[in-house]
PDB file of C-alpha atoms in Angstrom:
ATOM      1  CA  MET A   1      22.607  87.217 -31.511  1.00  0.00           C
ATOM      2  CA  GLU A   2      22.356  89.940 -28.873  1.00  0.00           C
ATOM      3  CA  ILE A   3      18.614  89.298 -28.365  1.00  0.00           C
ATOM      4  CA  ILE A   4      19.237  85.560 -27.960  1.00  0.00           C
ATOM      5  CA  ARG A   5      21.938  86.235 -25.367  1.00  0.00           C
ATOM      6  CA  LEU A   6      19.752  88.676 -23.430  1.00  0.00           C
ATOM      7  CA  SER A   7      16.884  86.179 -23.312  1.00  0.00           C
ATOM      8  CA  GLY A   8      19.051  83.780 -21.297  1.00  0.00           C
ATOM      9  CA  TYR A   9      17.781  80.789 -23.234  1.00  0.00           C
ATOM     10  CA  ILE A  10      21.252  79.763 -24.438  1.00  0.00           C
ATOM     11  CA  THR A  11      22.581  79.471 -20.881  1.00  0.00           C
ATOM     12  CA  LYS A  12      19.845  76.953 -20.009  1.00  0.00           C
ATOM     13  CA  VAL A  13      20.681  74.581 -22.887  1.00  0.00           C
ATOM     14  CA  PRO A  14      23.133  71.787 -21.943  1.00  0.00           C
ATOM     15  CA  THR A  15      26.554  71.938 -23.573  1.00  0.00           C
ATOM     16  CA  GLN A  16      26.153  68.543 -25.264  1.00  0.00           C
ATOM     17  CA  GLU A  17      23.033  69.756 -27.056  1.00  0.00           C
ATOM     18  CA  LYS A  18      24.829  72.916 -28.147  1.00  0.00           C
ATOM     19  CA  LEU A  19      27.718  70.843 -29.492  1.00  0.00           C
ATOM     20  CA  ALA A  20      25.366  68.504 -31.363  1.00  0.00           C
ATOM     21  CA  THR A  21      23.584  71.488 -32.915  1.00  0.00           C
ATOM     22  CA  LEU A  22      26.894  73.088 -33.867  1.00  0.00           C
ATOM     23  CA  GLU A  23      28.060  69.868 -35.515  1.00  0.00           C
ATOM     24  CA  GLU A  24      24.837  69.590 -37.532  1.00  0.00           C
ATOM     25  CA  LEU A  25      25.069  73.228 -38.647  1.00  0.00           C
ATOM     26  CA  HIS A  26      28.757  72.929 -39.479  1.00  0.00           C
ATOM     27  CA  ASN A  27      28.275  69.753 -41.563  1.00  0.00           C
ATOM     28  CA  SER A  28      25.156  70.938 -43.417  1.00  0.00           C
ATOM     29  CA  SER A  29      25.543  71.736 -47.107  1.00  0.00           C
ATOM     30  CA  GLU A  30      23.808  75.134 -46.962  1.00  0.00           C
ATOM     31  CA  ASN A  31      26.053  76.380 -44.140  1.00  0.00           C
ATOM     32  CA  SER A  32      27.280  79.895 -44.914  1.00  0.00           C
ATOM     33  CA  TYR A  33      28.715  80.605 -41.435  1.00  0.00           C
ATOM     34  CA  SER A  34      32.205  79.980 -40.191  1.00  0.00           C
ATOM     35  CA  VAL A  35      33.013  77.950 -37.089  1.00  0.00           C
ATOM     36  CA  HIS A  36      33.885  81.193 -35.276  1.00  0.00           C
ATOM     37  CA  GLU A  37      30.439  82.681 -35.920  1.00  0.00           C
ATOM     38  CA  LEU A  38      28.582  79.498 -34.979  1.00  0.00           C
ATOM     39  CA  CYS A  39      30.491  79.095 -31.724  1.00  0.00           C
ATOM     40  CA  GLU A  40      30.013  82.738 -30.827  1.00  0.00           C
ATOM     41  CA  ALA A  41      26.271  82.540 -31.507  1.00  0.00           C
ATOM     42  CA  LEU A  42      25.782  79.575 -29.149  1.00  0.00           C
ATOM     43  CA  SER A  43      28.367  80.734 -26.568  1.00  0.00           C
ATOM     44  CA  VAL A  44      30.616  77.703 -26.987  1.00  0.00           C
ATOM     45  CA  PRO A  45      34.413  78.029 -27.046  1.00  0.00           C
ATOM     46  CA  ARG A  46      35.928  76.949 -30.357  1.00  0.00           C
ATOM     47  CA  GLY A  47      38.342  74.621 -28.598  1.00  0.00           C
ATOM     48  CA  THR A  48      35.446  72.792 -26.963  1.00  0.00           C
ATOM     49  CA  PHE A  49      33.796  72.339 -30.357  1.00  0.00           C
ATOM     50  CA  TYR A  50      36.988  71.001 -31.968  1.00  0.00           C
ATOM     51  CA  ASN A  51      37.632  68.675 -29.020  1.00  0.00           C
ATOM     52  CA  HIS A  52      34.092  67.339 -29.400  1.00  0.00           C
ATOM     53  CA  ILE A  53      34.664  66.531 -33.066  1.00  0.00           C
ATOM     54  CA  PHE A  54      38.050  64.856 -32.512  1.00  0.00           C
ATOM     55  CA  ARG A  55      36.887  62.817 -29.503  1.00  0.00           C
ATOM     56  CA  ARG A  56      33.983  61.424 -31.510  1.00  0.00           C
ATOM     57  CA  ALA A  57      36.422  60.147 -34.141  1.00  0.00           C
ATOM     58  CA  ASP A  58      38.499  58.343 -31.501  1.00  0.00           C
ATOM     59  CA  LYS A  59      35.404  56.954 -29.825  1.00  0.00           C
ATOM     60  CA  SER A  60      34.055  55.480 -33.049  1.00  0.00           C
ATOM     61  CA  TYR A  61      37.402  53.697 -33.680  1.00  0.00           C
ATOM     62  CA  TYR A  62      37.390  52.331 -30.136  1.00  0.00           C
ATOM     63  CA  GLU A  63      33.793  51.147 -30.473  1.00  0.00           C
ATOM     64  CA  THR A  64      34.481  49.290 -33.730  1.00  0.00           C
ATOM     65  CA  GLU A  65      37.559  47.653 -32.219  1.00  0.00           C
ATOM     66  CA  HIS A  66      35.548  46.765 -29.120  1.00  0.00           C
ATOM     67  CA  THR A  67      32.819  45.053 -31.147  1.00  0.00           C
ATOM     68  CA  GLN A  68      35.402  43.097 -33.174  1.00  0.00           C
ATOM     69  CA  LEU A  69      37.113  41.932 -29.986  1.00  0.00           C
ATOM     70  CA  ALA A  70      33.745  40.965 -28.514  1.00  0.00           C
ATOM     71  CA  LEU A  71      32.986  38.789 -31.539  1.00  0.00           C
ATOM     72  CA  LYS A  72      36.407  37.124 -31.378  1.00  0.00           C
ATOM     73  CA  ALA A  73      36.146  36.559 -27.616  1.00  0.00           C
ATOM     74  CA  LYS A  74      32.692  35.008 -28.060  1.00  0.00           C
ATOM     75  CA  GLN A  75      34.023  32.728 -30.818  1.00  0.00           C
ATOM     76  CA  ILE A  76      36.984  31.576 -28.694  1.00  0.00           C
ATOM     77  CA  PHE A  77      34.714  31.052 -25.708  1.00  0.00           C
ATOM     78  CA  ASP A  78      32.336  28.891 -27.765  1.00  0.00           C
ATOM     79  CA  ASP A  79      35.200  26.934 -29.372  1.00  0.00           C
ATOM     80  CA  SER A  80      36.504  26.031 -25.908  1.00  0.00           C
ATOM     81  CA  ALA A  81      33.105  24.570 -24.923  1.00  0.00           C
ATOM     82  CA  GLN A  82      32.616  27.555 -22.587  1.00  0.00           C
ATOM     83  CA  ARG A  83      35.608  26.605 -20.441  1.00  0.00           C
ATOM     84  CA  TYR A  84      38.049  29.458 -21.090  1.00  0.00           C
ATOM     85  CA  GLY A  85      38.192  32.491 -18.888  1.00  0.00           C
ATOM     86  CA  ALA A  86      39.758  35.862 -19.614  1.00  0.00           C
ATOM     87  CA  GLU A  87      43.385  34.751 -19.287  1.00  0.00           C
ATOM     88  CA  LYS A  88      43.125  31.791 -21.651  1.00  0.00           C
ATOM     89  CA  THR A  89      41.071  33.841 -24.099  1.00  0.00           C
ATOM     90  CA  ARG A  90      43.794  36.500 -24.031  1.00  0.00           C
ATOM     91  CA  THR A  91      46.426  33.810 -24.665  1.00  0.00           C
ATOM     92  CA  VAL A  92      44.547  32.500 -27.712  1.00  0.00           C
ATOM     93  CA  LEU A  93      44.165  36.043 -29.057  1.00  0.00           C
ATOM     94  CA  ALA A  94      47.891  36.659 -28.515  1.00  0.00           C
ATOM     95  CA  ALA A  95      48.671  33.471 -30.451  1.00  0.00           C
ATOM     96  CA  ASN A  96      46.570  34.892 -33.304  1.00  0.00           C
ATOM     97  CA  GLY A  97      48.548  38.149 -33.218  1.00  0.00           C
ATOM     98  CA  ILE A  98      46.142  40.324 -31.219  1.00  0.00           C
ATOM     99  CA  ARG A  99      47.787  41.852 -28.174  1.00  0.00           C
ATOM    100  CA  ILE A 100      45.292  42.861 -25.511  1.00  0.00           C
ATOM    101  CA  GLY A 101      45.212  43.022 -21.730  1.00  0.00           C
ATOM    102  CA  LYS A 102      43.511  40.442 -19.549  1.00  0.00           C
ATOM    103  CA  ARG A 103      41.413  43.102 -17.833  1.00  0.00           C
ATOM    104  CA  ARG A 104      39.974  44.377 -21.112  1.00  0.00           C
ATOM    105  CA  ILE A 105      39.014  40.840 -22.156  1.00  0.00           C
ATOM    106  CA  ALA A 106      37.466  40.303 -18.721  1.00  0.00           C
ATOM    107  CA  VAL A 107      35.348  43.444 -19.149  1.00  0.00           C
ATOM    108  CA  ILE A 108      34.236  42.346 -22.616  1.00  0.00           C
ATOM    109  CA  MET A 109      33.344  38.866 -21.383  1.00  0.00           C
ATOM    110  CA  GLN A 110      31.443  40.342 -18.450  1.00  0.00           C
ATOM    111  CA  GLU A 111      29.470  42.628 -20.786  1.00  0.00           C
ATOM    112  CA  LEU A 112      28.554  39.619 -22.927  1.00  0.00           C
ATOM    113  CA  GLY A 113      27.643  37.551 -19.871  1.00  0.00           C
ATOM    114  CA  LEU A 114      30.306  34.915 -20.589  1.00  0.00           C
ATOM    115  CA  HIS A 115      31.675  32.941 -17.683  1.00  0.00           C
ATOM    116  CA  SER A 116      33.269  29.537 -17.449  1.00  0.00           C
ATOM    117  CA  VAL A 117      31.118  26.508 -16.732  1.00  0.00           C
ATOM    118  CA  ARG A 118      33.928  25.191 -14.509  1.00  0.00           C
ATOM    119  CA  VAL A 119      34.094  27.736 -11.737  1.00  0.00           C
ATOM    120  CA  ASP A 120      35.495  25.209  -9.259  1.00  0.00           C
ATOM    121  CA  ALA A 121      38.523  24.163 -11.334  1.00  0.00           C
ATOM    122  CA  LYS A 122      40.999  26.123  -9.209  1.00  0.00           C
ATOM    123  CA  LYS A 123      39.482  24.836  -5.981  1.00  0.00           C
ATOM    124  CA  LEU A 124      39.845  21.225  -7.130  1.00  0.00           C
ATOM    125  CA  HIS A 125      43.437  21.811  -8.213  1.00  0.00           C
ATOM    126  CA  LYS A 126      44.388  23.437  -4.904  1.00  0.00           C
ATOM    127  CA  ARG A 127      42.805  20.614  -2.925  1.00  0.00           C
ATOM    128  CA  LYS A 128      44.729  18.007  -4.937  1.00  0.00           C
ATOM    129  CA  GLN A 129      47.955  19.916  -4.325  1.00  0.00           C
ATOM    130  CA  GLN A 130      47.327  20.019  -0.587  1.00  0.00           C
ATOM    131  CA  LEU A 131      46.646  16.290  -0.483  1.00  0.00           C
ATOM    132  CA  LYS A 132      49.878  15.546  -2.382  1.00  0.00           C
ATOM    133  CA  LYS A 133      52.007  17.260   0.259  1.00  0.00           C
ATOM    134  CA  GLU A 134      53.418  14.790   2.728  1.00  0.00           C
ATOM    135  CA  ASN A 135      54.428  15.434   6.294  1.00  0.00           C
ATOM    136  CA  LEU A 136      57.939  14.023   6.055  1.00  0.00           C
ATOM    137  CA  LEU A 137      59.034  15.022   9.561  1.00  0.00           C
ATOM    138  CA  LYS A 138      55.753  14.113  11.259  1.00  0.00           C
ATOM    139  CA  ARG A 139      56.620  16.722  13.876  1.00  0.00           C
ATOM    140  CA  GLU A 140      59.120  14.401  15.474  1.00  0.00           C
ATOM    141  CA  PHE A 141      62.266  16.473  15.547  1.00  0.00           C
ATOM    142  CA  SER A 142      64.183  18.756  17.798  1.00  0.00           C
ATOM    143  CA  ALA A 143      66.033  21.712  16.356  1.00  0.00           C
ATOM    144  CA  ASN A 144      68.696  23.449  18.406  1.00  0.00           C
ATOM    145  CA  TYR A 145      69.149  26.320  15.944  1.00  0.00           C
ATOM    146  CA  PRO A 146      67.402  27.627  12.798  1.00  0.00           C
ATOM    147  CA  ASN A 147      67.653  25.813   9.441  1.00  0.00           C
ATOM    148  CA  GLN A 148      68.899  22.599  11.057  1.00  0.00           C
ATOM    149  CA  VAL A 149      66.116  20.355   9.778  1.00  0.00           C
TER     150      VAL A 149
END
């Protein structure tokens, strides 16, 4: 170990590669070294090694959940004839018992390249609302004080 340290080779190896090597050595069946010895040999703190192992477990759970949500979002999007956006997709998922934020669904839909075929729906609705408003006073009034009309 002293010769390896003096060579300076270990300092040039990226930490992620060291952690991957440590994980392989630790999980191998013919491993006769403890975690302390392995970490000391590759100059990696034990806490960093343990954090690496625990983060990978959380990441794999998140990735599986992410792929399941992507499949469900794609199914809902196709069932709606490609009309639903993130908010309506979230509402359908909530009705099925899956609570998720609109932003996360939007990110998933963006990754899958899903977007509504009716991008102008809000514009049409706003225009109709503006046309419905009537000018009841027709600007023919005189107010002497506020809130009179």
